Coordinates of C-alpha atoms in Angstrom, one line a residue:
X11 CA 36.5 -14.7 -37.8
X12 CA 39.6 -13.6 -36.0
X13 CA 41.2 -13.5 -32.5
X14 CA 40.9 -10.2 -30.6
X15 CA 43.9 -8.0 -30.2
X16 CA 46.0 -8.7 -27.1
X17 CA 47.0 -5.7 -25.2
X18 CA 50.3 -5.8 -23.3
X19 CA 50.0 -7.2 -19.8
X20 CA 49.4 -4.5 -17.2
X21 CA 50.7 -4.3 -13.6
X22 CA 48.7 -3.7 -10.5
X23 CA 51.4 -2.7 -7.9
X24 CA 50.7 -2.8 -4.2
X25 CA 53.1 -1.5 -1.6
X26 CA 54.1 -3.0 1.8
X27 CA 54.4 -0.4 4.5
X28 CA 57.5 -0.5 6.8
X29 CA 55.8 -2.7 9.5
X30 CA 54.5 -5.2 7.0
X31 CA 57.8 -5.3 5.2
X32 CA 59.6 -6.1 8.5
X33 CA 57.2 -8.9 9.3
X34 CA 57.4 -10.2 5.7
X35 CA 61.2 -10.3 5.8
X36 CA 61.1 -12.2 9.1
X37 CA 58.5 -14.6 7.6
X38 CA 60.8 -15.4 4.7
X39 CA 63.7 -16.2 7.1
X40 CA 61.5 -18.5 9.2
X41 CA 60.2 -20.4 6.1
X42 CA 63.8 -21.0 5.2
X43 CA 64.7 -22.2 8.7
X44 CA 61.9 -24.6 9.3
X45 CA 62.8 -28.3 9.3
X46 CA 59.3 -29.4 8.1
X47 CA 59.8 -32.4 10.4
X48 CA 56.0 -33.0 10.6
X49 CA 55.9 -33.7 6.9
X50 CA 58.9 -36.1 6.6
X51 CA 58.9 -38.2 9.8
X52 CA 60.3 -41.3 8.1
X53 CA 63.5 -39.4 7.4
X54 CA 64.1 -39.4 11.2
X55 CA 63.9 -43.2 11.6
X56 CA 67.0 -44.8 13.2
X57 CA 66.8 -47.8 10.8
X58 CA 65.5 -47.6 7.2
X59 CA 64.8 -50.7 5.2
X60 CA 64.6 -51.0 1.4
X61 CA 60.8 -51.0 1.3
X62 CA 60.8 -47.5 2.7
X63 CA 63.1 -46.1 0.0
X64 CA 60.2 -44.8 -2.3
X65 CA 58.3 -43.3 0.7
X66 CA 61.5 -41.6 1.8
X67 CA 61.8 -39.8 -1.5
X68 CA 58.2 -38.9 -1.4
X69 CA 58.5 -37.4 2.1
X70 CA 61.5 -35.4 1.1
X71 CA 59.5 -34.0 -1.7
X72 CA 56.6 -33.4 0.7
X73 CA 58.7 -31.0 2.9
X74 CA 59.6 -29.0 -0.2
X75 CA 56.0 -29.0 -1.3
X76 CA 54.9 -27.6 2.1
X77 CA 57.5 -24.9 1.9
X78 CA 56.2 -23.9 -1.5
X79 CA 52.7 -23.8 0.0
X80 CA 53.7 -21.3 2.6
X81 CA 55.5 -19.1 0.0
X82 CA 52.5 -19.2 -2.5
X83 CA 50.0 -18.5 0.2
X84 CA 52.1 -15.6 1.5
X85 CA 52.2 -14.1 -2.0
X86 CA 48.5 -14.9 -2.7
X87 CA 46.9 -13.1 0.2
X88 CA 47.5 -12.4 3.9
X89 CA 44.2 -14.1 4.7
X90 CA 45.2 -17.4 3.0
X91 CA 48.7 -17.2 4.6
X92 CA 47.2 -16.7 8.1
X93 CA 44.8 -19.7 7.7
X94 CA 47.6 -21.9 6.3
X95 CA 49.8 -21.0 9.3
X96 CA 46.9 -22.0 11.6
X97 CA 46.6 -25.4 9.8
X98 CA 50.3 -26.0 10.1
X99 CA 50.2 -25.2 13.8
X100 CA 47.2 -27.5 14.4
X101 CA 48.8 -30.3 12.5
X102 CA 52.1 -30.0 14.4
X103 CA 50.2 -29.9 17.8
X104 CA 48.3 -33.1 17.0
X105 CA 51.4 -34.9 15.7
X106 CA 53.4 -33.9 18.8
X107 CA 50.6 -35.1 21.1
X108 CA 50.6 -38.4 19.3
X109 CA 54.3 -38.7 19.7
X110 CA 54.1 -38.0 23.4
X111 CA 51.7 -41.0 23.6
X112 CA 54.6 -43.2 22.4
X113 CA 52.9 -44.4 19.2
X114 CA 53.4 -42.8 15.8
X115 CA 50.9 -43.6 13.1
X116 CA 51.5 -42.3 9.5
X117 CA 49.1 -42.3 6.6
X118 CA 48.3 -40.0 3.6
X119 CA 44.8 -41.3 3.2
X120 CA 43.3 -41.8 6.7
X121 CA 42.5 -39.1 9.2
X122 CA 44.6 -40.6 12.0
X123 CA 43.6 -38.0 14.6
X124 CA 39.9 -38.6 14.2
X125 CA 40.5 -42.3 14.9
X126 CA 42.7 -41.5 17.9
X127 CA 40.1 -39.1 19.2
X128 CA 37.2 -41.6 18.8
X129 CA 39.2 -44.3 20.6
X130 CA 38.7 -46.7 17.8
X131 CA 41.9 -48.7 18.4
X132 CA 40.6 -51.8 16.7
X133 CA 39.9 -50.0 13.4
X134 CA 43.3 -48.3 13.6
X135 CA 45.1 -51.6 14.1
X136 CA 43.2 -53.1 11.2
X137 CA 44.5 -50.4 9.0
X138 CA 48.1 -51.0 10.3
X139 CA 47.8 -54.7 9.5
X140 CA 46.5 -53.9 6.0
X141 CA 49.5 -51.6 5.5
X142 CA 47.2 -48.6 4.9
X143 CA 48.6 -47.0 8.1
X144 CA 52.3 -47.3 9.2
X145 CA 52.9 -47.7 12.9
X146 CA 56.2 -47.0 14.7
X147 CA 57.0 -46.8 18.4
X148 CA 58.5 -43.4 19.3
X149 CA 61.8 -45.2 20.2
X150 CA 62.3 -46.0 16.5
X151 CA 63.0 -42.3 15.8
X152 CA 66.2 -40.4 16.3
X153 CA 66.5 -38.3 19.4
X154 CA 66.4 -35.1 17.5
X155 CA 62.9 -35.8 16.0
X156 CA 60.8 -34.4 18.8
X157 CA 63.1 -31.4 19.2
X158 CA 62.8 -30.6 15.5
X159 CA 59.0 -30.8 15.7
X160 CA 58.9 -28.5 18.8
X161 CA 61.3 -26.1 17.2
X162 CA 59.1 -25.9 14.0
X163 CA 56.0 -25.4 16.2
X164 CA 57.7 -22.6 18.1
X165 CA 58.7 -20.7 15.0
X166 CA 55.2 -21.1 13.5
X167 CA 53.6 -19.8 16.6
X168 CA 55.9 -16.8 16.7
X169 CA 54.9 -16.1 13.1
X170 CA 51.2 -16.4 13.9
X171 CA 51.7 -13.8 16.7
X172 CA 53.3 -11.4 14.4
X173 CA 50.7 -11.7 11.7
X174 CA 47.8 -11.3 14.1
X175 CA 48.9 -7.7 14.6
X176 CA 48.6 -7.0 10.8
X177 CA 45.1 -5.9 9.9
X178 CA 45.9 -3.9 6.8
X179 CA 45.7 -5.5 3.4
X180 CA 47.5 -3.3 0.8
X181 CA 46.7 -5.8 -2.0
X182 CA 42.9 -5.6 -1.3
X183 CA 43.0 -1.8 -1.0
X184 CA 44.9 -1.4 -4.3
X185 CA 42.5 -3.7 -6.1
X186 CA 39.4 -1.8 -4.9
X187 CA 41.1 1.5 -5.9
X188 CA 41.8 0.1 -9.4
X189 CA 38.2 -1.1 -9.8
X190 CA 36.9 2.4 -9.0
X191 CA 39.5 4.4 -11.0
X192 CA 41.0 2.3 -13.8
X193 CA 38.9 2.9 -17.0
X194 CA 39.6 -0.6 -18.3
X195 CA 38.2 -2.2 -15.2
X196 CA 35.3 0.1 -14.4
X197 CA 31.8 -1.5 -15.1
X198 CA 33.3 -4.5 -16.9
X199 CA 32.7 -8.3 -16.5
X200 CA 36.0 -9.4 -14.9
X201 CA 37.5 -12.8 -14.2
X202 CA 39.9 -13.1 -11.3
X203 CA 42.2 -16.1 -11.1
X204 CA 44.0 -17.3 -7.9
X205 CA 45.7 -20.6 -7.0
X206 CA 44.2 -20.6 -3.5
X207 CA 40.6 -21.5 -2.6
X208 CA 40.8 -19.4 0.6
X209 CA 42.0 -16.4 -1.4
X210 CA 39.1 -16.9 -3.8
X211 CA 36.7 -16.9 -0.9
X212 CA 38.4 -13.8 0.7
X213 CA 38.2 -11.8 -2.6
X214 CA 34.6 -12.9 -3.1
X215 CA 33.7 -11.7 0.4
X216 CA 35.1 -8.2 0.1
X217 CA 33.9 -7.8 -3.6
X218 CA 30.4 -8.8 -2.4
X219 CA 30.5 -5.8 0.0
X220 CA 31.7 -3.6 -2.9
X221 CA 29.2 -4.9 -5.4
X222 CA 26.4 -6.9 -3.7
X223 CA 24.8 -9.7 -5.6
X224 CA 27.1 -9.6 -8.6
X225 CA 29.9 -11.8 -7.4
X226 CA 30.4 -15.6 -8.1
X227 CA 33.1 -17.8 -6.5
X228 CA 34.0 -21.1 -8.2
X229 CA 36.7 -23.5 -6.9
X230 CA 35.5 -26.8 -8.5
X231 CA 33.2 -27.8 -5.6
X232 CA 30.2 -26.0 -6.9
X233 CA 27.2 -27.8 -8.4
X234 CA 26.4 -28.3 -12.0
X235 CA 23.8 -25.5 -11.7
X236 CA 26.6 -23.2 -10.5
X237 CA 28.8 -24.0 -13.5
X238 CA 25.7 -23.5 -15.8
X239 CA 25.1 -20.1 -14.1
X240 CA 28.7 -19.1 -14.9
X241 CA 28.4 -20.2 -18.6
X242 CA 25.1 -18.3 -18.9
X243 CA 27.0 -15.2 -17.8
X244 CA 30.3 -15.6 -19.6
X245 CA 30.0 -18.1 -22.5
X246 CA 28.5 -16.5 -25.6
X247 CA 27.9 -20.0 -27.0
X248 CA 25.7 -21.0 -24.1
X249 CA 22.6 -22.7 -25.4
X250 CA 20.3 -21.6 -22.6
X251 CA 19.1 -18.2 -21.6
X252 CA 22.0 -15.8 -21.3
X253 CA 22.3 -13.7 -18.1
X254 CA 24.1 -10.7 -16.8
X255 CA 23.8 -11.0 -13.1
X256 CA 27.5 -11.9 -12.5
X257 CA 30.0 -9.0 -12.8
X258 CA 33.0 -10.5 -11.0
X259 CA 33.9 -14.2 -11.3
X260 CA 36.5 -15.4 -8.8
X261 CA 38.0 -18.8 -9.6
X262 CA 40.9 -21.1 -9.1
X263 CA 42.5 -22.9 -12.0
X264 CA 39.7 -25.4 -12.3
X265 CA 38.2 -23.0 -14.8
X266 CA 41.5 -22.4 -16.7
X267 CA 40.7 -25.2 -19.1
X268 CA 37.6 -26.6 -20.9
X269 CA 35.3 -23.7 -20.7
X270 CA 34.6 -20.6 -22.8
X271 CA 34.3 -17.3 -20.9
X272 CA 34.8 -14.8 -23.7
X273 CA 31.8 -12.6 -22.9
X274 CA 34.5 -11.0 -20.7
X275 CA 37.6 -9.4 -22.0
X276 CA 39.4 -8.7 -18.7
X277 CA 41.4 -11.2 -16.8
X278 CA 43.2 -10.6 -13.5
X279 CA 45.9 -12.8 -12.0
X280 CA 45.5 -12.0 -8.3
X281 CA 48.5 -14.0 -7.2
X282 CA 51.8 -14.5 -9.0
X283 CA 51.5 -17.3 -11.6
X284 CA 55.0 -18.8 -11.2
X285 CA 54.4 -20.9 -14.3
X286 CA 53.5 -18.8 -17.4
X287 CA 51.9 -21.9 -18.9
X288 CA 49.0 -21.3 -16.4
X289 CA 48.8 -17.7 -17.8
X290 CA 48.4 -19.2 -21.3
X291 CA 45.6 -21.5 -20.2
X292 CA 43.8 -18.8 -18.3
X293 CA 44.1 -16.2 -21.1
X294 CA 42.8 -18.9 -23.5
X295 CA 39.4 -18.7 -21.7
X296 CA 38.8 -15.2 -23.1
X297 CA 41.2 -15.0 -26.1
X298 CA 38.9 -16.9 -28.4
X299 CA 37.5 -16.7 -31.9
X300 CA 34.0 -15.3 -31.9
X301 CA 34.3 -12.8 -29.0
X302 CA 32.5 -9.5 -29.4
X303 CA 35.5 -7.6 -27.9
X304 CA 38.2 -6.1 -30.0
X305 CA 40.8 -6.2 -27.3
X306 CA 41.8 -8.5 -24.4
X307 CA 43.3 -7.1 -21.2
X308 CA 45.4 -9.1 -18.7
X309 CA 46.5 -7.7 -15.3
X310 CA 49.1 -9.1 -12.9
X311 CA 49.5 -8.1 -9.3
X312 CA 53.1 -7.4 -8.1
X313 CA 54.3 -6.4 -4.6
X314 CA 56.8 -3.6 -3.8
X315 CA 58.3 -2.3 -0.6
X316 CA 58.0 1.1 0.8
X317 CA 61.5 0.8 2.2
X318 CA 62.7 0.4 -1.5
X319 CA 60.7 3.3 -2.9
X320 CA 64.0 5.0 -4.0
X321 CA 64.4 2.2 -6.5
X322 CA 62.8 2.3 -9.9
X323 CA 59.5 0.5 -9.9
X324 CA 60.6 -2.5 -12.0
X325 CA 63.7 -3.0 -9.8
X326 CA 61.6 -2.8 -6.7
X327 CA 59.2 -5.4 -8.0
X328 CA 62.0 -7.8 -9.0
X329 CA 63.7 -7.4 -5.6
X330 CA 60.4 -8.6 -4.0
X331 CA 60.0 -11.5 -6.4
X332 CA 63.7 -12.4 -5.6
X333 CA 62.7 -13.0 -2.0
X334 CA 60.2 -15.7 -3.0
X335 CA 62.6 -17.1 -5.5
X336 CA 65.6 -17.4 -3.1
X337 CA 63.4 -19.0 -0.4
X338 CA 62.4 -21.8 -2.7
X339 CA 65.9 -22.3 -4.0
X340 CA 67.5 -22.1 -7.4
X341 CA 66.5 -25.7 -8.2
X342 CA 62.8 -24.9 -8.1
X343 CA 61.6 -24.9 -11.7
X344 CA 59.1 -22.2 -12.4
X345 CA 58.8 -22.3 -16.2
X346 CA 60.3 -25.4 -17.7
X347 CA 62.8 -28.1 -16.9
X348 CA 65.2 -26.9 -19.5
X349 CA 65.4 -23.2 -18.6
X350 CA 67.4 -21.5 -15.9
X351 CA 65.1 -18.9 -14.5
X352 CA 65.9 -15.8 -12.6
X353 CA 63.4 -13.4 -11.0
X354 CA 64.1 -11.0 -13.8
X355 CA 63.2 -13.7 -16.4
X356 CA 60.0 -14.5 -14.4
X357 CA 59.0 -10.8 -14.3
X358 CA 59.6 -10.2 -17.9
X359 CA 57.9 -13.4 -19.0
X360 CA 54.7 -12.5 -17.1
X361 CA 54.7 -9.1 -18.7
X362 CA 55.5 -10.1 -22.3
X363 CA 53.2 -10.4 -25.3
X364 CA 54.8 -13.7 -26.1
X365 CA 53.4 -15.2 -22.9
X366 CA 49.9 -14.2 -23.8
X367 CA 50.1 -15.0 -27.5
X368 CA 51.3 -18.5 -26.8
X369 CA 47.8 -19.3 -25.6
X370 CA 46.7 -19.2 -29.3
X371 CA 49.5 -21.6 -30.3
X372 CA 48.5 -24.0 -27.5
X373 CA 44.8 -23.9 -28.5
X374 CA 45.7 -24.5 -32.1
X375 CA 48.0 -27.4 -31.1
X376 CA 45.2 -28.9 -29.0
X377 CA 42.8 -28.6 -31.9
X378 CA 45.4 -30.5 -34.0
X379 CA 45.0 -33.6 -31.7
X380 CA 41.3 -33.1 -31.5
X381 CA 41.2 -33.2 -35.3
X382 CA 43.1 -36.5 -35.3
X383 CA 40.4 -38.0 -32.9
X384 CA 37.6 -36.7 -35.1
X385 CA 39.3 -38.2 -38.2
X386 CA 39.4 -41.6 -36.4
X387 CA 35.7 -41.2 -35.5
X388 CA 34.7 -40.4 -39.1
X389 CA 37.0 -42.7 -41.0
X390 CA 37.8 -45.7 -38.6
X391 CA 34.7 -46.4 -36.6
X392 CA 35.9 -49.7 -35.3
X393 CA 39.0 -48.2 -33.8
X394 CA 37.0 -45.3 -32.4
X395 CA 34.6 -47.8 -30.6
X396 CA 37.6 -49.7 -29.2
X397 CA 39.0 -46.4 -27.8
X398 CA 35.6 -45.5 -26.3
X399 CA 35.4 -48.9 -24.5
X400 CA 38.8 -48.5 -22.9
X401 CA 38.3 -48.7 -19.1
X402 CA 39.7 -46.2 -16.6
X403 CA 43.2 -47.1 -15.3
X404 CA 44.2 -48.4 -18.7
X405 CA 48.0 -48.8 -19.0
X406 CA 50.5 -49.5 -21.7
X407 CA 54.2 -49.1 -22.4
X408 CA 56.6 -48.1 -25.2
X409 CA 60.1 -46.9 -25.8
X410 CA 60.7 -43.1 -25.7
X411 CA 64.1 -42.3 -27.3
X412 CA 65.3 -39.3 -25.4
X413 CA 64.7 -40.5 -21.8
X414 CA 67.6 -40.8 -19.4
X415 CA 65.6 -43.2 -17.1
X416 CA 62.4 -45.2 -17.3
X417 CA 59.3 -43.2 -16.3
X418 CA 55.6 -43.5 -15.6
X419 CA 53.2 -40.9 -17.0
X420 CA 49.7 -40.7 -15.5
X421 CA 46.6 -38.8 -16.4
X422 CA 44.5 -38.2 -13.2
X423 CA 41.2 -36.5 -12.4
X424 CA 39.5 -35.3 -9.3
X425 CA 36.2 -33.5 -9.7
X426 CA 36.7 -30.9 -12.5
X427 CA 40.5 -30.9 -12.0
X428 CA 42.6 -32.9 -14.5
X429 CA 46.4 -33.1 -14.5
X430 CA 49.3 -35.1 -15.9
X431 CA 52.2 -36.2 -13.7
X432 CA 55.4 -38.0 -14.6
X433 CA 57.8 -39.9 -12.3
X434 CA 61.3 -41.1 -13.0
X435 CA 64.2 -42.3 -10.9
X436 CA 64.8 -38.9 -9.2
X437 CA 61.7 -36.8 -9.3
X438 CA 58.0 -36.3 -9.9
X439 CA 56.7 -33.3 -11.8
X440 CA 53.5 -32.0 -13.5
X441 CA 53.2 -31.8 -17.3
X442 CA 51.1 -29.6 -19.4
X443 CA 48.7 -31.3 -21.9
X444 CA 51.1 -30.6 -24.8
X445 CA 54.1 -32.0 -22.9
X446 CA 52.2 -35.1 -22.0
X447 CA 50.8 -35.8 -25.4
X448 CA 54.3 -35.8 -26.9
X449 CA 55.3 -38.6 -24.5
X450 CA 52.1 -40.5 -25.2
X451 CA 52.2 -40.2 -29.0
X452 CA 52.6 -43.5 -30.7
X453 CA 52.2 -45.0 -34.2
X454 CA 50.7 -48.2 -35.6
X455 CA 54.2 -49.7 -35.8
X456 CA 55.1 -48.7 -32.3
X457 CA 56.0 -51.9 -30.3
X458 CA 54.3 -52.5 -27.0
X459 CA 56.8 -53.1 -24.2
X460 CA 56.6 -55.1 -21.0
X461 CA 55.7 -53.1 -17.9
X462 CA 58.4 -53.3 -15.2
X463 CA 57.6 -53.7 -11.4
X464 CA 58.8 -50.1 -10.7
X465 CA 55.9 -48.8 -12.8
X466 CA 53.6 -49.3 -9.8
X467 CA 55.8 -47.3 -7.4
X468 CA 56.0 -44.5 -9.9
X469 CA 52.3 -44.6 -10.5
X470 CA 51.7 -44.3 -6.7
X471 CA 54.1 -41.3 -6.6
X472 CA 52.1 -39.6 -9.4
X473 CA 48.9 -40.1 -7.5
X474 CA 50.4 -38.8 -4.3
X475 CA 51.7 -35.6 -6.0
X476 CA 48.3 -35.1 -7.6
X477 CA 46.7 -35.4 -4.2
X478 CA 49.2 -32.9 -2.8
X479 CA 47.4 -30.2 -4.8
X480 CA 44.6 -30.6 -2.3
X481 CA 46.6 -31.2 0.9
X482 CA 46.9 -27.5 1.9
X483 CA 43.1 -27.6 2.4
X484 CA 41.6 -29.4 5.4
X485 CA 40.4 -32.9 4.7
X486 CA 36.7 -32.8 3.9
X487 CA 34.9 -35.7 5.5
X488 CA 31.9 -36.6 3.3
X489 CA 31.3 -40.2 4.4
X490 CA 28.6 -40.8 6.9
X491 CA 29.9 -41.5 10.4
X492 CA 28.3 -42.7 13.6
X493 CA 27.0 -39.9 15.7
X494 CA 28.8 -39.2 19.0
X495 CA 27.5 -37.8 22.3
X496 CA 29.3 -34.5 21.4
X497 CA 27.5 -34.4 18.1
X498 CA 24.2 -34.7 20.0
X499 CA 25.2 -31.7 22.1
X500 CA 25.9 -29.5 19.1
X501 CA 22.7 -30.7 17.4
X502 CA 20.8 -29.6 20.5
X503 CA 22.6 -26.3 20.5
X504 CA 21.8 -25.6 16.8
X505 CA 18.2 -26.5 17.3
X506 CA 18.0 -24.1 20.2
X507 CA 19.3 -21.1 18.4
X508 CA 17.3 -21.8 15.3
X509 CA 14.1 -20.9 17.3
X510 CA 15.2 -17.3 17.6
X511 CA 13.9 -14.8 15.0
X512 CA 17.2 -12.8 14.8
X513 CA 18.8 -14.3 11.7
X514 CA 18.9 -13.3 8.1
X515 CA 17.5 -15.6 5.4
X516 CA 21.1 -16.7 4.5
X517 CA 21.9 -17.3 8.2
X518 CA 18.8 -19.4 8.6
X519 CA 19.8 -21.5 5.5
X520 CA 23.3 -22.0 7.0
X521 CA 21.7 -23.1 10.3
X522 CA 19.7 -25.7 8.5
X523 CA 22.8 -26.9 6.6
X524 CA 24.8 -27.1 9.8
X525 CA 22.1 -29.2 11.4
X526 CA 22.1 -31.7 8.5
X527 CA 25.9 -31.9 8.6
X528 CA 25.9 -32.9 12.2
X529 CA 22.9 -35.2 12.0
X530 CA 24.5 -37.1 9.1
X531 CA 27.8 -37.3 10.9
X532 CA 29.9 -35.3 8.4
X533 CA 31.7 -33.0 10.9
X534 CA 35.1 -34.3 12.3
X535 CA 35.4 -34.9 16.0
X536 CA 38.0 -32.2 16.6
X537 CA 35.7 -29.5 15.2
X538 CA 32.8 -30.6 17.3
X539 CA 34.9 -30.6 20.5
X540 CA 36.2 -27.1 19.7
X541 CA 32.7 -25.7 19.3
X542 CA 31.5 -27.2 22.6
X543 CA 34.4 -25.6 24.3
X544 CA 34.0 -22.2 22.7
X545 CA 30.2 -22.0 23.3
X546 CA 30.1 -23.5 26.8
X547 CA 29.2 -20.2 28.6
X548 CA 27.4 -18.5 25.8
X549 CA 23.7 -17.5 25.8
X550 CA 23.4 -15.1 22.9
X551 CA 22.2 -17.0 19.8
X552 CA 23.9 -14.6 17.4
X553 CA 27.2 -15.0 19.2
X554 CA 26.8 -18.8 19.2
X555 CA 26.0 -18.8 15.5
X556 CA 29.0 -16.7 14.5
X557 CA 31.3 -18.8 16.7
X558 CA 30.1 -22.0 15.0
X559 CA 30.4 -20.5 11.5
X560 CA 34.0 -19.3 12.3
X561 CA 35.1 -22.9 13.1
X562 CA 33.3 -24.9 10.4
X563 CA 35.3 -24.8 7.1
X564 CA 33.2 -22.9 4.6
X565 CA 33.3 -25.6 2.0
X566 CA 31.1 -27.9 4.2
X567 CA 28.4 -25.3 3.9
X568 CA 29.2 -24.9 0.2
X569 CA 28.5 -28.6 -0.3
X570 CA 25.2 -28.5 1.5
X571 CA 23.9 -25.2 0.1
X572 CA 25.0 -25.7 -3.5
X573 CA 25.1 -29.5 -3.9
X574 CA 22.1 -31.3 -2.4
X575 CA 22.6 -34.1 -5.0
X576 CA 26.3 -34.1 -4.7
X577 CA 28.1 -37.1 -6.1
X578 CA 30.8 -38.0 -3.6
X579 CA 32.6 -40.2 -6.1
X580 CA 33.5 -37.2 -8.2
X581 CA 35.8 -35.9 -5.4
X582 CA 37.8 -39.1 -5.4
X583 CA 41.1 -39.2 -7.3
X584 CA 40.6 -41.2 -10.6
X585 CA 43.4 -42.6 -12.7
X586 CA 42.2 -42.2 -16.3
X587 CA 45.2 -43.8 -18.0
X588 CA 48.9 -44.4 -17.5
X589 CA 51.9 -45.2 -19.6
X590 CA 55.2 -46.7 -18.7
X591 CA 58.0 -45.1 -20.8
X592 CA 61.1 -47.1 -21.3
X593 CA 64.4 -45.5 -22.2
X594 CA 66.0 -46.7 -25.4
X595 CA 68.7 -49.3 -24.8
X596 CA 71.9 -48.8 -26.8
X597 CA 74.0 -51.7 -27.9

């Protein structure tokens, strides 16, 4: 048995025309100029007490995170960027309306706007008293707060106007061209990775038109049957009946770990993977012992500018990456904490054999730790049983010699997504498995330390940063709410159009799912109000249907169509284990 040969990474280069290039350059400038006031309101308070210190750091990090979301979505796909812009604008509008009312409520866990819309003031004040929601009168904020919010909103709206005029998509066009003409890609089972759920849905939609019935989209919210269908198509070790009905698998990084997909030997990174560790994890899905393929092929998308066509191709690509790089700032770590990274380094890392071959080293290292666990299972059964019985949220502490400050390292899970985060005095960052396990490693003689009070603040920061991975998506309300009069109006509307024999089978299924969503009270108030407003003077059932579908986020339907027995608990953030790491004290 042997690993397949790794071919050198290949480029798929798409070109911005002069108009897109102009809008792109203006967008980069705006992203740099935004204050991101909506995402760091506590930094505008006139008076700040000590209890807010941790939250202040978190909110400063939040503004940087939201900037990175805009950059990543812009690079990922125009479709994802436009939808992200719309979310930012809606969020700013709601927040400004709340401020104009004289009361500012802030919470990361509760949908404040739904509570305000429903008029449930008693419930809101209960949350304030329980310190789940923070309340401040508008007078507690500096005078420049409202003007910063309004300035951000104006800049975002101007951007949205510019992007509405762009209907071309050079990335999509180039991809479809490559699928038709590139010999490596033609008639192959292909896995396409993207960081954005919306980009995944967008790619899936246009590939479905290109190759009907042979496309699967997976973003972690699919049912077990969906995951089994993927394994039946892509995992040669699948124990059930193997299938070949999926040609293109579009997925986010939820499938970058813990699954074999090596019936395919072609992997495409649709958006720029800033951290090559992700490339290693992705490539590891197909670069595995036992594959029937002799060679593995990896493709990376890179943008260029028509205006720079006189430059050599590589220089043109790097100049475009530099625009993203400069916007995020030189302190944004793409690869590792110890390496100073330039756009040239990033470009060459993503197109180097070393980046791909490291996936084998990582897999072998993970197998080393798996071997240790198996050794305990086989030779120390009492210890193994003790480990199995450890509850979730288990915590411990020990000294780690090379630390500059005490830290908390946490392993978290939400659905299929698992991540490690570490928080110290100055920052919170994500760790790979191999980075985390080096911190966690201990020996029988390792002394257990006392856990300091700041452990809990650091733990909360880790959890918040893990949840930030989902914040760019709209909040999915899955708990059952009481039905409002507006809900009843929409239910009546959906029942009315369902009687017309003008819909396809898929549309009829969507209508049934929409009806259940409203009857069970899963749809937020603001979406219901928007639909009532949009369909007020409509009589055509097809137009009404498409208006409703355009407003309801697609993952609501995904849950209803694919997960009838969906376990809500799996979508809650779980702390699996956590360790407080003390720096070594020197006498």
